[in-house]
Coordinates of C-alpha atoms and ligand atoms in Angstrom, one line a residue:
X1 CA -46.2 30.0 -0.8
X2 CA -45.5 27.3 -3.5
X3 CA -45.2 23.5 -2.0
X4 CA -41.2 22.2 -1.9
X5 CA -41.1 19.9 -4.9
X6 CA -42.5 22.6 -7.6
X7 CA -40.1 24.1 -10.3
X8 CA -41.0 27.4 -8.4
X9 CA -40.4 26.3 -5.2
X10 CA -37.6 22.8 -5.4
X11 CA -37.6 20.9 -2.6
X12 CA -34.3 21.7 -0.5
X13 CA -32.3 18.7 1.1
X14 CA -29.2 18.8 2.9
X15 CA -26.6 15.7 2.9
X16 CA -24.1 15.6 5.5
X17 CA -21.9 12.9 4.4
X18 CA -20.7 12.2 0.8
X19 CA -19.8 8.4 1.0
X20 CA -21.8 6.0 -1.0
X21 CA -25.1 6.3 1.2
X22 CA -25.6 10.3 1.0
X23 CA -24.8 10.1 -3.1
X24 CA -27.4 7.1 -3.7
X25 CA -29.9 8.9 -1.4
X26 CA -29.2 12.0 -3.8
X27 CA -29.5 9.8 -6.7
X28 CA -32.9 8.6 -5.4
X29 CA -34.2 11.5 -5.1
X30 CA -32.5 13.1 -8.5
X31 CA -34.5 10.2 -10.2
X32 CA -37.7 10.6 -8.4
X33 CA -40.0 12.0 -11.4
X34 CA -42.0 15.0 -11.0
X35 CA -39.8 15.7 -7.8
X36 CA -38.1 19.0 -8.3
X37 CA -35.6 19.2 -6.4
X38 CA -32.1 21.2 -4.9
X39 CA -29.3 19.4 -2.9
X40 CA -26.5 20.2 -1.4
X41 CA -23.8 17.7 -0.2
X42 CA -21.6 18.7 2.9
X43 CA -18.4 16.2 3.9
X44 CA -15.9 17.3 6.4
X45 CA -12.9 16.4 4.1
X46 CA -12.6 18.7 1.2
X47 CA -12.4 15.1 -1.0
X48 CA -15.7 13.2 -1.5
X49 CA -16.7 9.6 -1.5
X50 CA -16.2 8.7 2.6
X51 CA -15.0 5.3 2.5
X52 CA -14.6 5.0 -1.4
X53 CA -11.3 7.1 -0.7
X54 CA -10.5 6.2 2.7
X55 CA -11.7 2.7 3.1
X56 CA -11.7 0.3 0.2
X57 CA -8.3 -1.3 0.0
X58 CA -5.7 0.2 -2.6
X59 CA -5.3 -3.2 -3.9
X60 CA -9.5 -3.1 -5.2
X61 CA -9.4 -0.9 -7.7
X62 CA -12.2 -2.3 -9.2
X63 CA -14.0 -1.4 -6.1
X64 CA -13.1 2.1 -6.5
X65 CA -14.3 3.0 -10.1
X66 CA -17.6 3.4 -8.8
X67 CA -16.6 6.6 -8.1
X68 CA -17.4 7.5 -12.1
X69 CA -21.0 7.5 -11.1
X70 CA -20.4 9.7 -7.7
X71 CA -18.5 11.7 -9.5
X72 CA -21.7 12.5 -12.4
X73 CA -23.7 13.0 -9.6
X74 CA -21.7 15.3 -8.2
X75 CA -22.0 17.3 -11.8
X76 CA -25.8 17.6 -11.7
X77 CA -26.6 20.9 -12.0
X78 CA -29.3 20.1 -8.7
X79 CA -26.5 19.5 -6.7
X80 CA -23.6 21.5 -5.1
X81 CA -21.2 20.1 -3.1
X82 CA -19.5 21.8 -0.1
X83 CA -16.1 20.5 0.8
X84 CA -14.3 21.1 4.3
X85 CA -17.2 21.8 6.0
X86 CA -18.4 20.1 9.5
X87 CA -21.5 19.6 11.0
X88 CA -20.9 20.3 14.9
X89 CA -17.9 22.3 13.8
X90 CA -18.7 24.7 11.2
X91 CA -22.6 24.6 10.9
X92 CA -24.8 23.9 14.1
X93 CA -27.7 21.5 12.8
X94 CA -30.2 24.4 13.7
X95 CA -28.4 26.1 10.8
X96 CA -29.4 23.2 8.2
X97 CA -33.0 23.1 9.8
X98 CA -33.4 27.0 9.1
X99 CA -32.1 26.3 5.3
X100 CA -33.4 22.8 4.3
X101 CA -36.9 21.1 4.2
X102 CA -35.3 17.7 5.1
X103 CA -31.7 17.0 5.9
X104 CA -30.4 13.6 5.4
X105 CA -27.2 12.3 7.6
X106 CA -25.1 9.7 5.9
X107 CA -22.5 10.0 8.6
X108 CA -20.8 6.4 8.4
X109 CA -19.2 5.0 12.1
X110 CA -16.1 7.1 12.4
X111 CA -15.0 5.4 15.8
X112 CA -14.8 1.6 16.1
X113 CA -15.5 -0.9 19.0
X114 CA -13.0 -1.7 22.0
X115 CA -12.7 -5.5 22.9
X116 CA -12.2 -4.6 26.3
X117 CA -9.1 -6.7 27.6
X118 CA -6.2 -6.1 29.9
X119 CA -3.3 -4.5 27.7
X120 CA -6.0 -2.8 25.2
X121 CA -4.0 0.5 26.2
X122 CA -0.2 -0.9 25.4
X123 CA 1.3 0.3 22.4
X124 CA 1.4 -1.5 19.2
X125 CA -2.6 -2.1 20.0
X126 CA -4.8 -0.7 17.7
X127 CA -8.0 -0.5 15.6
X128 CA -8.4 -1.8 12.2
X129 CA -9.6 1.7 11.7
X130 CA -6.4 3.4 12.0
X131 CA -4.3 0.9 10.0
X132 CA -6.9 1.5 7.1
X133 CA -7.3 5.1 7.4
X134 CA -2.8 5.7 7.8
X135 CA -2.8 3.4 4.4
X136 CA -5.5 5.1 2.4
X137 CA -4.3 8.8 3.3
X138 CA -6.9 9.8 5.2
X139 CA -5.9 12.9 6.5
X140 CA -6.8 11.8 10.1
X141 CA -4.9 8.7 10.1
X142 CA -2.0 10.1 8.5
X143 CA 0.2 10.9 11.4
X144 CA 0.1 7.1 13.2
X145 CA 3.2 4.5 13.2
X146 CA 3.2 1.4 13.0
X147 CA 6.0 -0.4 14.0
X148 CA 6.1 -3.5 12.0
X149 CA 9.7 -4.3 13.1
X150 CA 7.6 -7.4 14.7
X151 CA 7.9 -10.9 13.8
X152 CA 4.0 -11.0 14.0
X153 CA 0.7 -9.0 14.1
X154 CA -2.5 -10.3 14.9
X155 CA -5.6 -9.0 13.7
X156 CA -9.0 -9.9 16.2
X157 CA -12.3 -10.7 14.1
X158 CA -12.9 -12.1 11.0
X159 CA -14.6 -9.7 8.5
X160 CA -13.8 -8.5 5.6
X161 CA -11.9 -5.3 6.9
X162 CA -9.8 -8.1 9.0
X163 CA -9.3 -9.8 5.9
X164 CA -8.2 -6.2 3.9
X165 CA -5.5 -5.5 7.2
X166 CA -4.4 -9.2 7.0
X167 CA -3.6 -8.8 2.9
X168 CA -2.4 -5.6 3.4
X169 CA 0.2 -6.4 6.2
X170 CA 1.1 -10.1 4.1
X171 CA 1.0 -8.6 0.4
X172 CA 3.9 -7.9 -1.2
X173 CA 4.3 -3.8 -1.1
X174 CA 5.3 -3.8 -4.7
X175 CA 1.7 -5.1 -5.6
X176 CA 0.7 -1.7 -4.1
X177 CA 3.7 0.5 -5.5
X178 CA 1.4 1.3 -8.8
X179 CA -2.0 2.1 -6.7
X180 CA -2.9 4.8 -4.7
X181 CA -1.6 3.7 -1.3
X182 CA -0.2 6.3 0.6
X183 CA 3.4 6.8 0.0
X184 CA 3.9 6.8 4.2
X185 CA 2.5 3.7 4.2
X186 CA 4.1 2.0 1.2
X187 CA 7.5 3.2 2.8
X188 CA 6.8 1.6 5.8
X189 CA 5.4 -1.7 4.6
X190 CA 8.2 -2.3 2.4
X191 CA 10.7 -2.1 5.5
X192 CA 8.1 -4.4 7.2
X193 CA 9.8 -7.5 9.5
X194 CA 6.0 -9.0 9.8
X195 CA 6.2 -12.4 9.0
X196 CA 3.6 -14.2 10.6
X197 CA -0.2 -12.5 10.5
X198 CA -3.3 -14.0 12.6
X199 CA -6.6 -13.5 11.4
X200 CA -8.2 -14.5 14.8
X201 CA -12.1 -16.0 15.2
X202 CA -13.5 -16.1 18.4
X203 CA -16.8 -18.4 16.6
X204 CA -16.1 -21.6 13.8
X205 CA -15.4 -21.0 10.4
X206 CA -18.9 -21.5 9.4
X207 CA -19.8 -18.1 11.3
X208 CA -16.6 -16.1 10.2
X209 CA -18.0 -12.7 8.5
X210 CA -15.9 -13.0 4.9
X211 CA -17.0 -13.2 2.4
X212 CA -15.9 -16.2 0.0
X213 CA -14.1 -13.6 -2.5
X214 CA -12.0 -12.0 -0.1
X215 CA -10.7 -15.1 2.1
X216 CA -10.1 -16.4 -1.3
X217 CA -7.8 -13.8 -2.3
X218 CA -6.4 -14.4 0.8
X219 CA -5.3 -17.6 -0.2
X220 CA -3.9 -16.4 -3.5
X221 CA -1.5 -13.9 -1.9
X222 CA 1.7 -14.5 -3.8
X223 CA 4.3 -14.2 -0.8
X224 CA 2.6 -15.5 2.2
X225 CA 0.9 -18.9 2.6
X226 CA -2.7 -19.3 4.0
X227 CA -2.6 -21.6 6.6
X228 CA -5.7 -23.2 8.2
X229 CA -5.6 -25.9 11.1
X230 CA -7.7 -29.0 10.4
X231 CA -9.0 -29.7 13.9
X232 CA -10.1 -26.0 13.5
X233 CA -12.6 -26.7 11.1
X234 CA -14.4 -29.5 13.0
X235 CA -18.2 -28.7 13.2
X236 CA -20.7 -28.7 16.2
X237 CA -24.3 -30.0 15.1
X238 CA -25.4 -26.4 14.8
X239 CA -22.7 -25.0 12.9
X240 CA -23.3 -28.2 10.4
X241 CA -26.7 -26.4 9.9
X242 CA -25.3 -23.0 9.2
X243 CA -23.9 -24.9 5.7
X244 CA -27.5 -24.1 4.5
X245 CA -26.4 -21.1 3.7
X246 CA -24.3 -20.8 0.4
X247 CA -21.6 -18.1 1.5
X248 CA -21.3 -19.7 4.5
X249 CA -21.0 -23.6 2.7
X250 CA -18.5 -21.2 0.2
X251 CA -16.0 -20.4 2.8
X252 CA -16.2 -23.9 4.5
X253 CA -15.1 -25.6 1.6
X254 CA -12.5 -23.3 0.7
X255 CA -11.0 -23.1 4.2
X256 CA -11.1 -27.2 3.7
X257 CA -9.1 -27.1 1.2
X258 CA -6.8 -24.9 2.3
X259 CA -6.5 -27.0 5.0
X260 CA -5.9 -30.1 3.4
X261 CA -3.0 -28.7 1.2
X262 CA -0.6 -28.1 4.4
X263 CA 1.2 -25.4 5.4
X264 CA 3.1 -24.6 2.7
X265 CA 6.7 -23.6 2.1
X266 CA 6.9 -19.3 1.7
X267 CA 8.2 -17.8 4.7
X268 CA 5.8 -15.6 5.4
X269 CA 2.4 -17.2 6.8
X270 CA -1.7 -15.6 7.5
X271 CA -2.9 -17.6 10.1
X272 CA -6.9 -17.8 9.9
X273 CA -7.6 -19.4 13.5
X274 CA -11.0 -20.3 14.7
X275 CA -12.8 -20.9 18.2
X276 CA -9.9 -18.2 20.3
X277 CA -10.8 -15.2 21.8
X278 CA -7.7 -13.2 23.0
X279 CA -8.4 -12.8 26.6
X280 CA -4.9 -10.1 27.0
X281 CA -2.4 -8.1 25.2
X282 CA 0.8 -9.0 27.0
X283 CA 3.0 -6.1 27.5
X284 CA 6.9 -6.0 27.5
X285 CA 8.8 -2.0 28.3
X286 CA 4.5 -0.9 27.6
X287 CA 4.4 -2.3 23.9
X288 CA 2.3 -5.7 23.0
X289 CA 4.6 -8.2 23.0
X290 CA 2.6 -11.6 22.7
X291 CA -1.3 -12.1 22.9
X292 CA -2.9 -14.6 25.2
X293 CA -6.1 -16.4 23.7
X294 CA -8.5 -18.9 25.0
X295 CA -10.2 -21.5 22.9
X296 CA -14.1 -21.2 22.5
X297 CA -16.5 -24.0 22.5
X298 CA -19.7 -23.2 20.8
X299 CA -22.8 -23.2 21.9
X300 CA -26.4 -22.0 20.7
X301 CA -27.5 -19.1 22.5
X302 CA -31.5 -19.9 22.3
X303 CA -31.9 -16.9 20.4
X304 CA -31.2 -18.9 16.9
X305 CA -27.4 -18.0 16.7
X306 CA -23.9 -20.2 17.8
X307 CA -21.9 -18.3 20.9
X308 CA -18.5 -18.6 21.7
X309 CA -17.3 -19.6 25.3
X310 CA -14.2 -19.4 27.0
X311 CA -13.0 -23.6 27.7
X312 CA -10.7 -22.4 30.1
X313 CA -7.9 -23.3 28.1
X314 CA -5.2 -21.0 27.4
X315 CA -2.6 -20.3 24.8
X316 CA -0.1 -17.5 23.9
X317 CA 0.9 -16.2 20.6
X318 CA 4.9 -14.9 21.3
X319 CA 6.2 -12.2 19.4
X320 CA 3.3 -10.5 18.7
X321 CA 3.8 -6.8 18.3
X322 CA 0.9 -5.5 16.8
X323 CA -2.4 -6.0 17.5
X324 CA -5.9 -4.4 15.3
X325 CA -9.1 -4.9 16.8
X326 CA -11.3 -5.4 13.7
X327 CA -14.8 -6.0 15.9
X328 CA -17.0 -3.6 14.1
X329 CA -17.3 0.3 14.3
X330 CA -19.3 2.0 16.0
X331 CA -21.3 5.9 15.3
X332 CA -20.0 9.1 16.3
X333 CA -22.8 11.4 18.0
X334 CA -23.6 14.5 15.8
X335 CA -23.9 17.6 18.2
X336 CA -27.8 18.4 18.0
X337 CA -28.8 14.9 16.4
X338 CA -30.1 11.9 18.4
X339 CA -27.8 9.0 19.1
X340 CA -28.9 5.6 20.4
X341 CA -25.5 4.8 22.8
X342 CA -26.6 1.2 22.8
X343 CA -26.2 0.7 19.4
X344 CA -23.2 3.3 18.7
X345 CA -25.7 4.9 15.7
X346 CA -28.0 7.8 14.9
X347 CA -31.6 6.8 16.5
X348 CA -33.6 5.9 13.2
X349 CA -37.0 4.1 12.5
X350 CA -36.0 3.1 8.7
X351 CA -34.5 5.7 8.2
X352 CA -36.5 8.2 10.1
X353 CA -34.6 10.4 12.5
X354 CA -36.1 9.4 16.0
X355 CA -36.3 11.3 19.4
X356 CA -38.2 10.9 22.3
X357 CA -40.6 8.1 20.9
X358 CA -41.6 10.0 17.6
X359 CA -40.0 10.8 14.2
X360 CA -38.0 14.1 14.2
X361 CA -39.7 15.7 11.5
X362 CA -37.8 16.3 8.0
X363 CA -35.0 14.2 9.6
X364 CA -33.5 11.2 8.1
X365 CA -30.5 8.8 8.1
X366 CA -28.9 6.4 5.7
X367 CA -26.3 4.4 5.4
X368 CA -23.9 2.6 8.4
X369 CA -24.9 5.9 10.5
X370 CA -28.8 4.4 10.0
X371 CA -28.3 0.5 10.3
X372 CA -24.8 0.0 11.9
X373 CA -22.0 -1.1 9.9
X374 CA -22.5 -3.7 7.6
X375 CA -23.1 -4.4 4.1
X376 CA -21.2 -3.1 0.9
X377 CA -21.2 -0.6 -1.0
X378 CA -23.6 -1.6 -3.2
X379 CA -25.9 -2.3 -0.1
X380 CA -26.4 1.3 0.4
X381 CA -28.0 1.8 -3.0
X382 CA -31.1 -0.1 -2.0
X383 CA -30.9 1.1 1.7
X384 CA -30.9 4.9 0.5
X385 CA -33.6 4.3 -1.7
X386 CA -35.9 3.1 1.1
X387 CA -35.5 6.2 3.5
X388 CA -35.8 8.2 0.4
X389 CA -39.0 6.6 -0.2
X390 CA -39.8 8.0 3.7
X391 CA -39.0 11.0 2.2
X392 CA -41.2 11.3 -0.5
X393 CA -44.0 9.8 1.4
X394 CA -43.9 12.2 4.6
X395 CA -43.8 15.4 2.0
X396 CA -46.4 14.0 0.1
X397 CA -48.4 13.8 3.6
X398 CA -47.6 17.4 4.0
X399 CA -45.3 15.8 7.3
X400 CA -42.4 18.8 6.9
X401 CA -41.3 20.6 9.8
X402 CA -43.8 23.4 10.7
X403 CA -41.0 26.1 10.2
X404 CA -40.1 28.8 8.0
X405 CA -37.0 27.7 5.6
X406 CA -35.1 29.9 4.0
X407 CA -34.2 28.3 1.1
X408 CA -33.0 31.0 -1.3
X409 CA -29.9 29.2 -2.4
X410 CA -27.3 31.7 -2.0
X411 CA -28.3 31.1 1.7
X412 CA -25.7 28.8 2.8
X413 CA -23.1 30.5 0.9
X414 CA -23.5 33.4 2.7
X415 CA -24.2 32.0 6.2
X416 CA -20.5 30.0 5.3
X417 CA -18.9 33.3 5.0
X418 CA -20.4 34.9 7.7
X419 CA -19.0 32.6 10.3
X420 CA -15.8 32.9 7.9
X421 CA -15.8 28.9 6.4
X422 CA -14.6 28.5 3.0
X423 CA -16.0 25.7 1.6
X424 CA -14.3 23.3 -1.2
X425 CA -16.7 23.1 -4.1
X426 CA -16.7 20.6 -6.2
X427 CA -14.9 21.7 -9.5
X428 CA -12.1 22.4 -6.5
X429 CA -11.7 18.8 -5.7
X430 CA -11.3 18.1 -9.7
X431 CA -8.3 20.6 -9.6
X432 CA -7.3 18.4 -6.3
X433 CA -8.2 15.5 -8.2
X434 CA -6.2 16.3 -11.5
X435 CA -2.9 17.3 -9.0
X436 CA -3.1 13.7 -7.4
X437 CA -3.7 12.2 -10.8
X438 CA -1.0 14.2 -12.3
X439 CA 1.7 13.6 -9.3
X440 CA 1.0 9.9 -9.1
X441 CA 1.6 9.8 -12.7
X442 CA 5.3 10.9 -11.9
X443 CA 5.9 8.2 -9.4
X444 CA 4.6 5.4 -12.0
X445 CA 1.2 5.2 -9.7
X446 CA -2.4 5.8 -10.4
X447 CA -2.4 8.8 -7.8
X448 CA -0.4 10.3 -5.2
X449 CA -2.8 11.5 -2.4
X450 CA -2.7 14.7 -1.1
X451 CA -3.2 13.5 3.5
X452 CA -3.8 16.9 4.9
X453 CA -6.3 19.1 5.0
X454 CA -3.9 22.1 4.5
X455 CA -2.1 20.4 1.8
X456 CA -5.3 20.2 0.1
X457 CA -5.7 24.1 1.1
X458 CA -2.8 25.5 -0.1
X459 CA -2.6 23.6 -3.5
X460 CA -5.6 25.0 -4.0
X461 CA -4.9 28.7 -3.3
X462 CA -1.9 28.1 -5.0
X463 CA -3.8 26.9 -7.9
X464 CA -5.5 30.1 -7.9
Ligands
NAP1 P1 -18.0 -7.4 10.4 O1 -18.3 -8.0 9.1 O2 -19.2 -7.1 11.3 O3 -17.0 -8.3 11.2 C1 -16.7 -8.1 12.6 C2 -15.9 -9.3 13.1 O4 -15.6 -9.0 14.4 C3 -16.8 -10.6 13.2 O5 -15.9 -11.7 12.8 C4 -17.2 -10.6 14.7 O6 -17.4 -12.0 15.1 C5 -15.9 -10.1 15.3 N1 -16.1 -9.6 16.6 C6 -17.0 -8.8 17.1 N2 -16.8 -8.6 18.4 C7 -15.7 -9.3 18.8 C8 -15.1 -9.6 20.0 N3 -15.4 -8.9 21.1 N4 -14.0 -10.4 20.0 C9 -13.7 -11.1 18.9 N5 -14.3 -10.9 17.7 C10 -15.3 -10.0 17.7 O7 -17.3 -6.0 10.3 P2 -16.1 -5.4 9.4 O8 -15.1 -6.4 9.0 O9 -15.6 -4.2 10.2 O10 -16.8 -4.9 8.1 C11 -17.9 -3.9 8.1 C12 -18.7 -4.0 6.8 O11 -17.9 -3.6 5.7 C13 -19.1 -5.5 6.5 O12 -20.4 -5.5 6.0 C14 -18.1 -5.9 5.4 O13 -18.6 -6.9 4.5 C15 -17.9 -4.6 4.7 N6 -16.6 -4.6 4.0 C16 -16.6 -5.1 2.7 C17 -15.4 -5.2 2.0 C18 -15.4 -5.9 0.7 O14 -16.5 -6.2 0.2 N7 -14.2 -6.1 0.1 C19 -14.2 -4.8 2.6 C20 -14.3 -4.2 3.9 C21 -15.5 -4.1 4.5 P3 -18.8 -12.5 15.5 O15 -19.5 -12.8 14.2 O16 -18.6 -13.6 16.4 O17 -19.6 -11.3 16.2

């Protein structure tokens, strides 16, 4: 038998996951000379590019037009992709192992963390996930509401998907009429009563996770002023240290400045507050009705980073009606691969799939599902590229499961139909693609979604 990697023998390489980290680890291996290889990308959704589509704000289109190089990708002639089709769901991992020399998960963090307060539960609480996913159409998000009859919503943590929620909930919806927000939520955010949005830090400005760009376009949102509180911005010795870095000494200054020019004069305010922690969601007839924070004093926590701690002193934010935890997400176990519970990801060495002590051999992980979720975009290109270079080296080392593989590539196909899955291939989602372009195009925007999965389905079947 030929070695994977030869013209007469390709290497075979499954992808679960078609966001940004499963394409660049494609890429890395499409580019990998004298590497002859086959791919095939699986994503739940029948639409590709995981949080391209259902993540990066409407309002960043820039963002989005990476998706000309997914899309290229997408078109090699090495690579197929299979649409609508779940890992735990529709193929059993032992189905991958018996068809692939190495698969690759570039599952993401589907579920997000808890903060784990009194009146988490109430109504009007949720996660930054859900707010993102109902405005970006994705198709599991679709069916929430949001009541933004409130005066106020408070967003908890100060990243950069805090900051997207907190622009989102403050722009004005007409900004988003022409871009690919979903109509539901356009609707409802231009009936929106929100007037007052906290972005809420439990640590000092000098550890908040923006990034300078984003709080800065913060500040420039036309309707709603950016309002910061001076005594808020007063540094402890270590957080003076933490100016070293140049993000860090970028958001400091800006947040200075937006201090110093007041509170401004549009009636609709972002709050960004520093040193509070909420410690409970107050409830009134079981919806949020105020949040109750505490104000942190910081304090180094001998392991070379500043911690926030509770003074004991309380405040409470009134007429708060919505809530979104934006603390970080957190992995989604794969039925059949190993999870590390601790930290809410696949268990990896660099990218090697790890189970009890050792490498699972020909099993790897890129992506937020390998390193937890952080970094852009771009990030992933770089991270990809080093477990692909795992890759490479174990089959080079002859280190590929010791087990027949069937890799005749009509294999999946048929083991798809057999259990009676019809996949959405990729010249599919074009036809999708073209509908959403051409239906947006009638509402004046660059395209109308399509938010369920059947929709998707029967526009296709209608489509012939
Ligand atoms: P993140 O950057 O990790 O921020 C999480 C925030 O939650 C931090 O401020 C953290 O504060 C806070 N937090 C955690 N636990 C908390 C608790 N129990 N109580 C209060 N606050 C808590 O995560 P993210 O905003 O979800 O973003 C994920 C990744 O996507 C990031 O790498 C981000 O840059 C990227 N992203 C980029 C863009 C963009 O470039 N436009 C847009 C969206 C997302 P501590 O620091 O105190 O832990």
């Amino acid at each position: 038998m030929s070695v994977p990697g030869t013209p007469e023998r390709p290497l075979c390489v499954a992808v679960v996951g078609s966001g940004p980290s499963g394409l660049y680890a494609a890429d890395a291996l499409m580019k990998t000379a004298g590497l002859a290889v086959r791919i095939d990308v699986f994503d739940r959704l029948p639409t590709p590019y995981g949080l391209v589509r259902g993540g990066v704000a409407p309002d960043h289109q820039n963002i989005k037009a990476v998706v000309a190089v997914y899309e290229k990708l997408l078109m090699d002639p090495r690579v197929r992709f299979f649409g609508n089709v779940k890992l735990g769901r529709d193929l059993a991992v032992d189905d991958l192992r018996a068809r692939y020399d190495q698969i690759v998960y570039a599952v993401g963090c589907e579920s997000d963390r808890k903060m784990g307060i009194p009146g988490e539960h109430l109504a009007g609480s949720f996660s930054a996930t859900e707010f993102v996913g109902w405005y970006n159409g994705h198709p599991d998000h679709r069916d929430h509401t949001f009541d933004l009859s409130c005066e106020a919503a408070a967003i908890v943590g100060v990243g950069n998907v805090a900051i997207d929620v907190a622009r989102i909930l403050a722009q004005d919806p007409e900004i988003l009429a022409k871009t690919d927000i979903a109509s539901h939520a356009f609707e409802a955010l231009r009936r929106s009563n929100v007037k007052r949005v906290y972005l809420l830090g439990r640590r000092g400005p000098v550890q908040a996770a923006f990034s300078p760009k984003e709080i800065e376009e913060l500040g420039e949102v036309q309707r709603a002023d950016l309002v910061v509180a001076e005594d808020e911005l007063i540094l402890d010795a270590a957080s003076k240290a933490g100016l070293s870095d140049a993000e860090c000494k970028k958001n400091f200054d800006y947040l200075t400045a937006v201090a110093a020019r007041g509170a401004g004069r549009k009636d609709r305010k972002i709050f960004a507050r520093f040193c509070v922690s909420p410690v409970e969601l107050i409830g009134a007839n079981g919806k949020v009705a105020a949040l109750k924070l505490e104000r942190n004093a910081l304090e180094p926590d001998g392991a070379g980073r500043v911690a926030a701690k509770g003074t004991g002193k309380f405040e409470t934010l009134e007429g708060v009606g919505l809530v979104f935890r934006s603390v970080g997400y957190r992995g989604v176990p794969t039925p059949g691969v190993p999870f590390d519970e601790k930290a809410g990801r696949i268990a990896n060495d660099a990218g090697r799939v790890v189970a009890g002590g050792g490498p699972v051999a020909g099993e790897y992980v890129v992506g937020w599902a390998k390193r937890g979720p952080s970094g852009r975009i771009g990030t992933n290109k770089a991270d990809s590229a080093a477990t692909v270079q795992g890759m490479l080296a174990d089959l080079k080392d002859g280190k590929l499961p010791a087990r027949a593989v069937d890799a005749a590539p009509e294999s999946t196909p048929k083991l798809l139909a057999s259990k009676d899955v019809k996949p959405v291939a990729f010249a599919q989602w074009k036809k999708l693609d073209k509908i959403e372009l051409a239906n947006g195009a009638l509402k004046g925007k660059i395209r109308e979604k399509f938010t369920r999965v059947e929709e998707m389905l029967s526009a296709l079947s209608a489509g012939g």
